[in-house]
Amino acid sequence: MVLPTDSNYHAARQVFSQEFQVLPQLIVYCEVFEDVRHCLKFAEHHKFWAIMRSGGHSTAGYSVICDMVIDLSRMNYVVVDAAAKRAVIGAGATFGHINAVLNGYRLHMPGGACEDVALAGYMQGGGYGFTSREYGMNCDNLIDATVMLADGSIVLASETVNKDLFWAIRGGTGNNFGVLLQATYRLHDLWKIWGFGLLWPIEDAPAALVELQKNYMTKGVADQLGYMVIVTAQQGKNVMLMRGTYHGSREEGMAALSSLLAIKGVQLQVDMVDTYLAVNRYIVDKPFPIPDVPNSVMEDKQSAYVSRPLSLKDWRKIMDRFAQSPCPWSWFVIEPYGGQINRVRKGANAFIHRDVLMNTFFGLFWRTPEEKGPYEQFLDDFMKMYAPYCNGHSYQNYPRRQQKDFAKAYWGDYYSSLVAIKDKYDPNGFFRYQQAVALKGRGRKPPLVPPTPGPIVREPYSAGSD
């Protein structure tokens, strides 16, 4: 337990972005389920606003804006059943730790490129990574989840029990229905892969982007290719980078990229065959970090989904606007969809973005309060210019405080389903934050996915049983 008077308080309260300087009254590090139960009872008794924190990577700082932080980072176990290709993983396990453990078994589940991100928040927002085109979003690989409700009771959520909660936590975001304690995943065989990095000068980026849309998203290339595109500055020049992995041989990967390698200006920056663990660590930091920013910077970014191909003229306009950024640490990022992501039926879980070409975001960093105002104004202006190309939705794992109508942006018509499930599992609204699912109210639409009939199925549990 950490209080404001403790010497380690300021280190304990700080999340990954320096932008969010919040002073909670209490931070508690939980190691077992019973610790979480005591925290919930304490918060309820003292009328504290409590928020769960697993990795502290909320891009809007939502994992610390409260009276009491319930930190799950010490619940970081990874228990693997290699024969069954399953793993039970604690809510606070980071992907650096998860990937290292699974590497020893030559097994894999989709995870993000950033190793500091922890499981609970990542999965509940969907969870995109390099291998998602082959294996789906992280939440699509969930078998079951153990969740503690506000009253301290524990429930199992799966396809067979508490099915509505299982639907909701896969994309409905964290701190809405209960505390995710641990999750069981199906795993996939994955060992050596090819990692690559391409670079184009900014003036050649539009042609490459048109080709990517045509043959490297929902059409053309095999699911084994995963990548992201980053428009940013390297060594003082705006460039377009492509960083990715291919589950197969180097020769197969090079063949898959053949039409891109024929585009003017391309350079092969990274070319390596190694384990997924090693490749994932290397390709976003070599030969230069992505993004290449100073220490102790602050960040803001806005996500937007694109459902239709853009023209060469469109991409030239977007690249020209990017080049006008006053911020030397701007980046425009593309995360391609297609493959297994889009094969999952829209509405099969609360991650609804199944009919898109790509998720994109524009972000920037600053060091001083004087830089923040003009940089964020440019971000807003850029998104206004970019909006006509987008479908009106945003990726809920990249929340922004200024997001307009977040419920529609993240969940569309399925928000009413989350409201109904929230009303069932958290009827008093204990779990809340600025972009939380609301309780039922007048004028709410009927849910597209109604709650499962009947009472909540709770697990037998006593102190010490975890």
mmCIF file of N, CA and C in Angstrom, residues 323-429:
data_model
loop_
_atom_site.group_PDB
_atom_site.id
_atom_site.type_symbol
_atom_site.label_atom_id
_atom_site.label_comp_id
_atom_site.label_asym_id
_atom_site.label_seq_id
_atom_site.Cartn_x
_atom_site.Cartn_y
_atom_site.Cartn_z
ATOM 1 N N ALA A 323 2.959 16.687 -43.310
ATOM 2 C CA ALA A 323 4.229 17.406 -43.425
ATOM 3 C C ALA A 323 4.155 18.818 -42.860
ATOM 4 N N GLN A 324 2.950 19.345 -42.653
ATOM 5 C CA GLN A 324 2.782 20.688 -42.106
ATOM 6 C C GLN A 324 2.776 20.714 -40.575
ATOM 7 N N SER A 325 2.903 19.558 -39.944
ATOM 8 C CA SER A 325 2.853 19.515 -38.482
ATOM 9 C C SER A 325 3.965 20.357 -37.866
ATOM 10 N N PRO A 326 3.630 21.178 -36.866
ATOM 11 C CA PRO A 326 4.664 21.955 -36.185
ATOM 12 C C PRO A 326 5.478 21.113 -35.207
ATOM 13 N N CYS A 327 5.021 19.883 -34.964
ATOM 14 C CA CYS A 327 5.667 19.009 -33.986
ATOM 15 C C CYS A 327 6.702 18.119 -34.672
ATOM 16 N N PRO A 328 7.941 18.124 -34.218
ATOM 17 C CA PRO A 328 8.959 17.272 -34.846
ATOM 18 C C PRO A 328 8.795 15.798 -34.508
ATOM 19 N N TRP A 329 7.892 15.491 -33.559
ATOM 20 C CA TRP A 329 7.681 14.104 -33.145
ATOM 21 C C TRP A 329 6.240 13.682 -33.432
ATOM 22 N N SER A 330 5.794 13.928 -34.625
ATOM 23 C CA SER A 330 4.463 13.504 -35.057
ATOM 24 C C SER A 330 4.560 12.114 -35.677
ATOM 25 N N TRP A 331 3.462 11.384 -35.601
ATOM 26 C CA TRP A 331 3.407 10.116 -36.333
ATOM 27 C C TRP A 331 1.979 9.795 -36.737
ATOM 28 N N PHE A 332 1.875 9.224 -37.921
ATOM 29 C CA PHE A 332 0.603 8.746 -38.457
ATOM 30 C C PHE A 332 0.773 7.249 -38.671
ATOM 31 N N VAL A 333 -0.064 6.470 -38.013
ATOM 32 C CA VAL A 333 0.142 5.017 -37.961
ATOM 33 C C VAL A 333 -1.053 4.297 -38.569
ATOM 34 N N ILE A 334 -0.768 3.251 -39.323
ATOM 35 C CA ILE A 334 -1.788 2.390 -39.923
ATOM 36 C C ILE A 334 -1.620 0.982 -39.382
ATOM 37 N N GLU A 335 -2.710 0.417 -38.877
ATOM 38 C CA GLU A 335 -2.749 -0.976 -38.442
ATOM 39 C C GLU A 335 -3.726 -1.713 -39.365
ATOM 40 N N PRO A 336 -3.226 -2.562 -40.267
ATOM 41 C CA PRO A 336 -4.100 -3.193 -41.261
ATOM 42 C C PRO A 336 -4.962 -4.290 -40.650
ATOM 43 N N TYR A 337 -6.174 -4.391 -41.154
ATOM 44 C CA TYR A 337 -7.062 -5.472 -40.738
ATOM 45 C C TYR A 337 -7.134 -6.505 -41.866
ATOM 46 N N GLY A 338 -8.211 -7.271 -41.932
ATOM 47 C CA GLY A 338 -8.282 -8.381 -42.860
ATOM 48 C C GLY A 338 -7.943 -9.672 -42.143
ATOM 49 N N GLY A 339 -7.864 -10.757 -42.898
ATOM 50 C CA GLY A 339 -7.526 -12.042 -42.312
ATOM 51 C C GLY A 339 -8.530 -12.474 -41.264
ATOM 52 N N GLN A 340 -8.014 -13.062 -40.182
ATOM 53 C CA GLN A 340 -8.876 -13.617 -39.143
ATOM 54 C C GLN A 340 -9.645 -12.539 -38.388
ATOM 55 N N ILE A 341 -9.141 -11.326 -38.341
ATOM 56 C CA ILE A 341 -9.873 -10.246 -37.661
ATOM 57 C C ILE A 341 -11.242 -10.065 -38.299
ATOM 58 N N ASN A 342 -11.274 -9.992 -39.609
ATOM 59 C CA ASN A 342 -12.510 -9.689 -40.320
ATOM 60 C C ASN A 342 -13.393 -10.907 -40.542
ATOM 61 N N ARG A 343 -12.864 -12.106 -40.276
ATOM 62 C CA ARG A 343 -13.697 -13.306 -40.424
ATOM 63 C C ARG A 343 -14.648 -13.491 -39.247
ATOM 64 N N VAL A 344 -14.334 -12.895 -38.129
ATOM 65 C CA VAL A 344 -15.229 -12.963 -36.973
ATOM 66 C C VAL A 344 -16.450 -12.093 -37.259
ATOM 67 N N ARG A 345 -17.606 -12.640 -37.009
ATOM 68 C CA ARG A 345 -18.853 -11.921 -37.295
ATOM 69 C C ARG A 345 -18.959 -10.665 -36.435
ATOM 70 N N LYS A 346 -19.353 -9.552 -37.054
ATOM 71 C CA LYS A 346 -19.594 -8.329 -36.295
ATOM 72 C C LYS A 346 -20.694 -8.581 -35.271
ATOM 73 N N GLY A 347 -20.424 -8.273 -34.015
ATOM 74 C CA GLY A 347 -21.381 -8.523 -32.949
ATOM 75 C C GLY A 347 -21.156 -9.834 -32.236
ATOM 76 N N ALA A 348 -20.169 -10.639 -32.685
ATOM 77 C CA ALA A 348 -19.860 -11.885 -31.986
ATOM 78 C C ALA A 348 -19.310 -11.606 -30.595
ATOM 79 N N ASN A 349 -18.673 -10.472 -30.423
ATOM 80 C CA ASN A 349 -18.295 -9.958 -29.111
ATOM 81 C C ASN A 349 -18.317 -8.438 -29.202
ATOM 82 N N ALA A 350 -17.923 -7.766 -28.135
ATOM 83 C CA ALA A 350 -18.076 -6.313 -28.084
ATOM 84 C C ALA A 350 -17.013 -5.561 -28.876
ATOM 85 N N PHE A 351 -16.057 -6.272 -29.453
ATOM 86 C CA PHE A 351 -15.140 -5.631 -30.397
ATOM 87 C C PHE A 351 -15.790 -5.719 -31.773
ATOM 88 N N ILE A 352 -16.366 -4.619 -32.239
ATOM 89 C CA ILE A 352 -17.277 -4.649 -33.391
ATOM 90 C C ILE A 352 -16.622 -4.278 -34.715
ATOM 91 N N HIS A 353 -15.343 -3.929 -34.712
ATOM 92 C CA HIS A 353 -14.715 -3.354 -35.911
ATOM 93 C C HIS A 353 -14.233 -4.476 -36.840
ATOM 94 N N ARG A 354 -15.169 -5.123 -37.493
ATOM 95 C CA ARG A 354 -14.862 -6.318 -38.282
ATOM 96 C C ARG A 354 -14.996 -6.101 -39.784
ATOM 97 N N ASP A 355 -15.364 -4.931 -40.207
ATOM 98 C CA ASP A 355 -15.618 -4.680 -41.624
ATOM 99 C C ASP A 355 -14.802 -3.493 -42.122
ATOM 100 N N VAL A 356 -13.573 -3.365 -41.626
ATOM 101 C CA VAL A 356 -12.743 -2.213 -41.966
ATOM 102 C C VAL A 356 -11.476 -2.666 -42.688
ATOM 103 N N LEU A 357 -10.865 -1.737 -43.388
ATOM 104 C CA LEU A 357 -9.558 -1.973 -43.989
ATOM 105 C C LEU A 357 -8.443 -1.809 -42.968
ATOM 106 N N MET A 358 -8.592 -0.793 -42.125
ATOM 107 C CA MET A 358 -7.480 -0.456 -41.236
ATOM 108 C C MET A 358 -7.941 0.434 -40.095
ATOM 109 N N ASN A 359 -7.208 0.333 -38.992
ATOM 110 C CA ASN A 359 -7.271 1.357 -37.960
ATOM 111 C C ASN A 359 -6.101 2.303 -38.192
ATOM 112 N N THR A 360 -6.316 3.573 -37.953
ATOM 113 C CA THR A 360 -5.250 4.557 -38.083
ATOM 114 C C THR A 360 -5.265 5.468 -36.862
ATOM 115 N N PHE A 361 -4.137 6.081 -36.584
ATOM 116 C CA PHE A 361 -4.152 7.168 -35.605
ATOM 117 C C PHE A 361 -3.085 8.189 -35.955
ATOM 118 N N PHE A 362 -3.376 9.423 -35.573
ATOM 119 C CA PHE A 362 -2.404 10.506 -35.687
ATOM 120 C C PHE A 362 -2.061 10.942 -34.278
ATOM 121 N N GLY A 363 -0.768 11.000 -33.984
ATOM 122 C CA GLY A 363 -0.339 11.377 -32.644
ATOM 123 C C GLY A 363 0.854 12.300 -32.683
ATOM 124 N N LEU A 364 1.084 12.966 -31.552
ATOM 125 C CA LEU A 364 2.246 13.838 -31.433
ATOM 126 C C LEU A 364 2.677 13.924 -29.974
ATOM 127 N N PHE A 365 3.907 14.374 -29.792
ATOM 128 C CA PHE A 365 4.531 14.442 -28.475
ATOM 129 C C PHE A 365 5.023 15.865 -28.228
ATOM 130 N N TRP A 366 5.078 16.246 -26.947
ATOM 131 C CA TRP A 366 5.614 17.559 -26.602
ATOM 132 C C TRP A 366 6.341 17.477 -25.263
ATOM 133 N N ARG A 367 7.168 18.481 -25.018
ATOM 134 C CA ARG A 367 7.982 18.502 -23.800
ATOM 135 C C ARG A 367 7.568 19.578 -22.819
ATOM 136 N N THR A 368 6.982 20.674 -23.311
ATOM 137 C CA THR A 368 6.688 21.821 -22.454
ATOM 138 C C THR A 368 5.229 22.227 -22.589
ATOM 139 N N PRO A 369 4.678 22.915 -21.589
ATOM 140 C CA PRO A 369 3.298 23.412 -21.698
ATOM 141 C C PRO A 369 3.104 24.349 -22.880
ATOM 142 N N GLU A 370 4.155 25.078 -23.257
ATOM 143 C CA GLU A 370 4.050 26.013 -24.378
ATOM 144 C C GLU A 370 3.846 25.278 -25.706
ATOM 145 N N GLU A 371 4.382 24.075 -25.804
ATOM 146 C CA GLU A 371 4.223 23.296 -27.033
ATOM 147 C C GLU A 371 2.855 22.634 -27.120
ATOM 148 N N LYS A 372 2.274 22.320 -25.981
ATOM 149 C CA LYS A 372 1.041 21.520 -25.966
ATOM 150 C C LYS A 372 -0.088 22.164 -26.766
ATOM 151 N N GLY A 373 -0.354 23.432 -26.536
ATOM 152 C CA GLY A 373 -1.492 24.090 -27.171
ATOM 153 C C GLY A 373 -1.456 24.031 -28.688
ATOM 154 N N PRO A 374 -0.403 24.547 -29.321
ATOM 155 C CA PRO A 374 -0.368 24.522 -30.794
ATOM 156 C C PRO A 374 -0.289 23.112 -31.370
ATOM 157 N N TYR A 375 0.362 22.202 -30.657
ATOM 158 C CA TYR A 375 0.461 20.831 -31.166
ATOM 159 C C TYR A 375 -0.904 20.149 -31.136
ATOM 160 N N GLU A 376 -1.627 20.297 -30.027
ATOM 161 C CA GLU A 376 -2.949 19.669 -29.953
ATOM 162 C C GLU A 376 -3.934 20.334 -30.914
ATOM 163 N N GLN A 377 -3.763 21.616 -31.157
ATOM 164 C CA GLN A 377 -4.615 22.282 -32.144
ATOM 165 C C GLN A 377 -4.370 21.699 -33.534
ATOM 166 N N PHE A 378 -3.111 21.416 -33.837
ATOM 167 C CA PHE A 378 -2.826 20.803 -35.138
ATOM 168 C C PHE A 378 -3.419 19.398 -35.214
ATOM 169 N N LEU A 379 -3.355 18.658 -34.118
ATOM 170 C CA LEU A 379 -3.980 17.331 -34.081
ATOM 171 C C LEU A 379 -5.467 17.428 -34.395
ATOM 172 N N ASP A 380 -6.155 18.366 -33.760
ATOM 173 C CA ASP A 380 -7.588 18.542 -34.023
ATOM 174 C C ASP A 380 -7.842 18.942 -35.476
ATOM 175 N N ASP A 381 -7.028 19.847 -35.993
ATOM 176 C CA ASP A 381 -7.203 20.298 -37.379
ATOM 177 C C ASP A 381 -6.934 19.157 -38.365
ATOM 178 N N PHE A 382 -5.913 18.365 -38.068
ATOM 179 C CA PHE A 382 -5.609 17.222 -38.933
ATOM 180 C C PHE A 382 -6.786 16.251 -38.969
ATOM 181 N N MET A 383 -7.371 15.966 -37.807
ATOM 182 C CA MET A 383 -8.466 15.000 -37.761
ATOM 183 C C MET A 383 -9.714 15.538 -38.463
ATOM 184 N N LYS A 384 -9.927 16.852 -38.435
ATOM 185 C CA LYS A 384 -11.054 17.428 -39.186
ATOM 186 C C LYS A 384 -10.854 17.228 -40.685
ATOM 187 N N MET A 385 -9.626 17.442 -41.145
ATOM 188 C CA MET A 385 -9.321 17.212 -42.554
ATOM 189 C C MET A 385 -9.482 15.740 -42.920
ATOM 190 N N TYR A 386 -9.106 14.869 -42.004
ATOM 191 C CA TYR A 386 -9.054 13.420 -42.253
ATOM 192 C C TYR A 386 -10.418 12.745 -42.100
ATOM 193 N N ALA A 387 -11.318 13.349 -41.359
ATOM 194 C CA ALA A 387 -12.603 12.723 -41.016
ATOM 195 C C ALA A 387 -13.401 12.217 -42.215
ATOM 196 N N PRO A 388 -13.477 12.933 -43.338
ATOM 197 C CA PRO A 388 -14.281 12.430 -44.465
ATOM 198 C C PRO A 388 -13.812 11.091 -45.026
ATOM 199 N N TYR A 389 -12.572 10.716 -44.742
ATOM 200 C CA TYR A 389 -12.051 9.445 -45.239
ATOM 201 C C TYR A 389 -12.361 8.282 -44.295
ATOM 202 N N CYS A 390 -12.893 8.586 -43.115
ATOM 203 C CA CYS A 390 -13.040 7.594 -42.051
ATOM 204 C C CYS A 390 -14.506 7.212 -41.864
ATOM 205 N N ASN A 391 -14.752 6.155 -41.078
ATOM 206 C CA ASN A 391 -16.125 5.650 -40.929
ATOM 207 C C ASN A 391 -16.817 6.109 -39.650
ATOM 208 N N GLY A 392 -16.173 6.982 -38.868
ATOM 209 C CA GLY A 392 -16.793 7.503 -37.658
ATOM 210 C C GLY A 392 -16.524 6.705 -36.405
ATOM 211 N N HIS A 393 -15.799 5.588 -36.528
ATOM 212 C CA HIS A 393 -15.486 4.765 -35.363
ATOM 213 C C HIS A 393 -14.017 4.921 -34.974
ATOM 214 N N SER A 394 -13.724 4.600 -33.716
ATOM 215 C CA SER A 394 -12.364 4.668 -33.190
ATOM 216 C C SER A 394 -12.066 3.406 -32.391
ATOM 217 N N TYR A 395 -10.789 3.082 -32.291
ATOM 218 C CA TYR A 395 -10.343 1.903 -31.537
ATOM 219 C C TYR A 395 -10.370 2.225 -30.052
ATOM 220 N N GLN A 396 -11.150 1.462 -29.299
ATOM 221 C CA GLN A 396 -11.354 1.763 -27.883
ATOM 222 C C GLN A 396 -10.106 1.565 -27.030
ATOM 223 N N ASN A 397 -9.089 0.890 -27.538
ATOM 224 C CA ASN A 397 -7.838 0.773 -26.791
ATOM 225 C C ASN A 397 -6.949 1.998 -26.944
ATOM 226 N N TYR A 398 -7.356 2.945 -27.785
ATOM 227 C CA TYR A 398 -6.646 4.214 -27.917
ATOM 228 C C TYR A 398 -7.591 5.355 -27.537
ATOM 229 N N PRO A 399 -8.072 5.381 -26.303
ATOM 230 C CA PRO A 399 -9.036 6.422 -25.938
ATOM 231 C C PRO A 399 -8.393 7.803 -25.911
ATOM 232 N N ARG A 400 -9.190 8.791 -26.209
ATOM 233 C CA ARG A 400 -8.774 10.190 -26.097
ATOM 234 C C ARG A 400 -9.849 10.929 -25.325
ATOM 235 N N ARG A 401 -9.442 11.776 -24.415
ATOM 236 C CA ARG A 401 -10.425 12.483 -23.580
ATOM 237 C C ARG A 401 -11.347 13.363 -24.416
ATOM 238 N N GLN A 402 -10.829 13.882 -25.519
ATOM 239 C CA GLN A 402 -11.636 14.767 -26.365
ATOM 240 C C GLN A 402 -12.480 13.999 -27.383
ATOM 241 N N GLN A 403 -12.494 12.681 -27.303
ATOM 242 C CA GLN A 403 -13.275 11.880 -28.246
ATOM 243 C C GLN A 403 -14.744 12.268 -28.183
ATOM 244 N N LYS A 404 -15.316 12.637 -29.326
ATOM 245 C CA LYS A 404 -16.722 13.007 -29.375
ATOM 246 C C LYS A 404 -17.578 11.753 -29.476
ATOM 247 N N ASP A 405 -18.621 11.686 -28.642
ATOM 248 C CA ASP A 405 -19.564 10.568 -28.647
ATOM 249 C C ASP A 405 -18.807 9.244 -28.631
ATOM 250 N N PHE A 406 -18.061 9.010 -27.551
ATOM 251 C CA PHE A 406 -17.217 7.825 -27.474
ATOM 252 C C PHE A 406 -18.017 6.533 -27.589
ATOM 253 N N ALA A 407 -19.245 6.518 -27.057
ATOM 254 C CA ALA A 407 -20.043 5.294 -27.112
ATOM 255 C C ALA A 407 -20.302 4.873 -28.557
ATOM 256 N N LYS A 408 -20.657 5.827 -29.389
ATOM 257 C CA LYS A 408 -20.884 5.528 -30.806
ATOM 258 C C LYS A 408 -19.572 5.182 -31.499
ATOM 259 N N ALA A 409 -18.511 5.910 -31.165
ATOM 260 C CA ALA A 409 -17.226 5.695 -31.829
ATOM 261 C C ALA A 409 -16.665 4.311 -31.539
ATOM 262 N N TYR A 410 -16.800 3.843 -30.295
ATOM 263 C CA TYR A 410 -16.207 2.566 -29.909
ATOM 264 C C TYR A 410 -17.118 1.374 -30.208
ATOM 265 N N TRP A 411 -18.441 1.559 -30.029
ATOM 266 C CA TRP A 411 -19.337 0.399 -30.047
ATOM 267 C C TRP A 411 -20.545 0.539 -30.972
ATOM 268 N N GLY A 412 -20.795 1.696 -31.521
ATOM 269 C CA GLY A 412 -21.914 1.866 -32.436
ATOM 270 C C GLY A 412 -23.234 1.439 -31.823
ATOM 271 N N ASP A 413 -24.036 0.710 -32.591
ATOM 272 C CA ASP A 413 -25.359 0.289 -32.130
ATOM 273 C C ASP A 413 -25.299 -0.772 -31.039
ATOM 274 N N TYR A 414 -24.114 -1.321 -30.779
ATOM 275 C CA TYR A 414 -23.993 -2.355 -29.748
ATOM 276 C C TYR A 414 -23.811 -1.772 -28.350
ATOM 277 N N TYR A 415 -23.725 -0.460 -28.255
ATOM 278 C CA TYR A 415 -23.571 0.157 -26.933
ATOM 279 C C TYR A 415 -24.744 -0.181 -26.025
ATOM 280 N N SER A 416 -25.944 -0.233 -26.567
ATOM 281 C CA SER A 416 -27.115 -0.544 -25.743
ATOM 282 C C SER A 416 -26.999 -1.924 -25.106
ATOM 283 N N SER A 417 -26.325 -2.850 -25.772
ATOM 284 C CA SER A 417 -26.103 -4.178 -25.199
ATOM 285 C C SER A 417 -25.177 -4.096 -23.995
ATOM 286 N N LEU A 418 -24.125 -3.297 -24.103
ATOM 287 C CA LEU A 418 -23.209 -3.117 -22.978
ATOM 288 C C LEU A 418 -23.912 -2.467 -21.796
ATOM 289 N N VAL A 419 -24.797 -1.514 -22.069
ATOM 290 C CA VAL A 419 -25.559 -0.859 -21.001
ATOM 291 C C VAL A 419 -26.398 -1.883 -20.247
ATOM 292 N N ALA A 420 -27.080 -2.761 -20.967
ATOM 293 C CA ALA A 420 -27.921 -3.767 -20.324
ATOM 294 C C ALA A 420 -27.094 -4.747 -19.503
ATOM 295 N N ILE A 421 -25.929 -5.130 -19.997
ATOM 296 C CA ILE A 421 -25.066 -6.059 -19.269
ATOM 297 C C ILE A 421 -24.434 -5.367 -18.067
ATOM 298 N N LYS A 422 -24.077 -4.116 -18.215
ATOM 299 C CA LYS A 422 -23.586 -3.319 -17.080
ATOM 300 C C LYS A 422 -24.634 -3.280 -15.972
ATOM 301 N N ASP A 423 -25.867 -3.073 -16.336
ATOM 302 C CA ASP A 423 -26.954 -2.988 -15.363
ATOM 303 C C ASP A 423 -27.114 -4.298 -14.600
ATOM 304 N N LYS A 424 -26.807 -5.404 -15.238
ATOM 305 C CA LYS A 424 -26.935 -6.715 -14.598
ATOM 306 C C LYS A 424 -25.771 -7.000 -13.654
ATOM 307 N N TYR A 425 -24.546 -6.728 -14.074
ATOM 308 C CA TYR A 425 -23.368 -7.139 -13.310
ATOM 309 C C TYR A 425 -22.830 -6.048 -12.385
ATOM 310 N N ASP A 426 -23.141 -4.804 -12.640
ATOM 311 C CA ASP A 426 -22.694 -3.692 -11.788
ATOM 312 C C ASP A 426 -23.844 -2.713 -11.607
ATOM 313 N N PRO A 427 -24.941 -3.151 -10.979
ATOM 314 C CA PRO A 427 -26.169 -2.338 -10.944
ATOM 315 C C PRO A 427 -26.026 -1.023 -10.200
ATOM 316 N N ASN A 428 -25.040 -0.922 -9.310
ATOM 317 C CA ASN A 428 -24.854 0.320 -8.554
ATOM 318 C C ASN A 428 -23.808 1.242 -9.180
ATOM 319 N N GLY A 429 -23.237 0.828 -10.290
ATOM 320 C CA GLY A 429 -22.276 1.688 -10.980
ATOM 321 C C GLY A 429 -20.988 1.901 -10.217
#
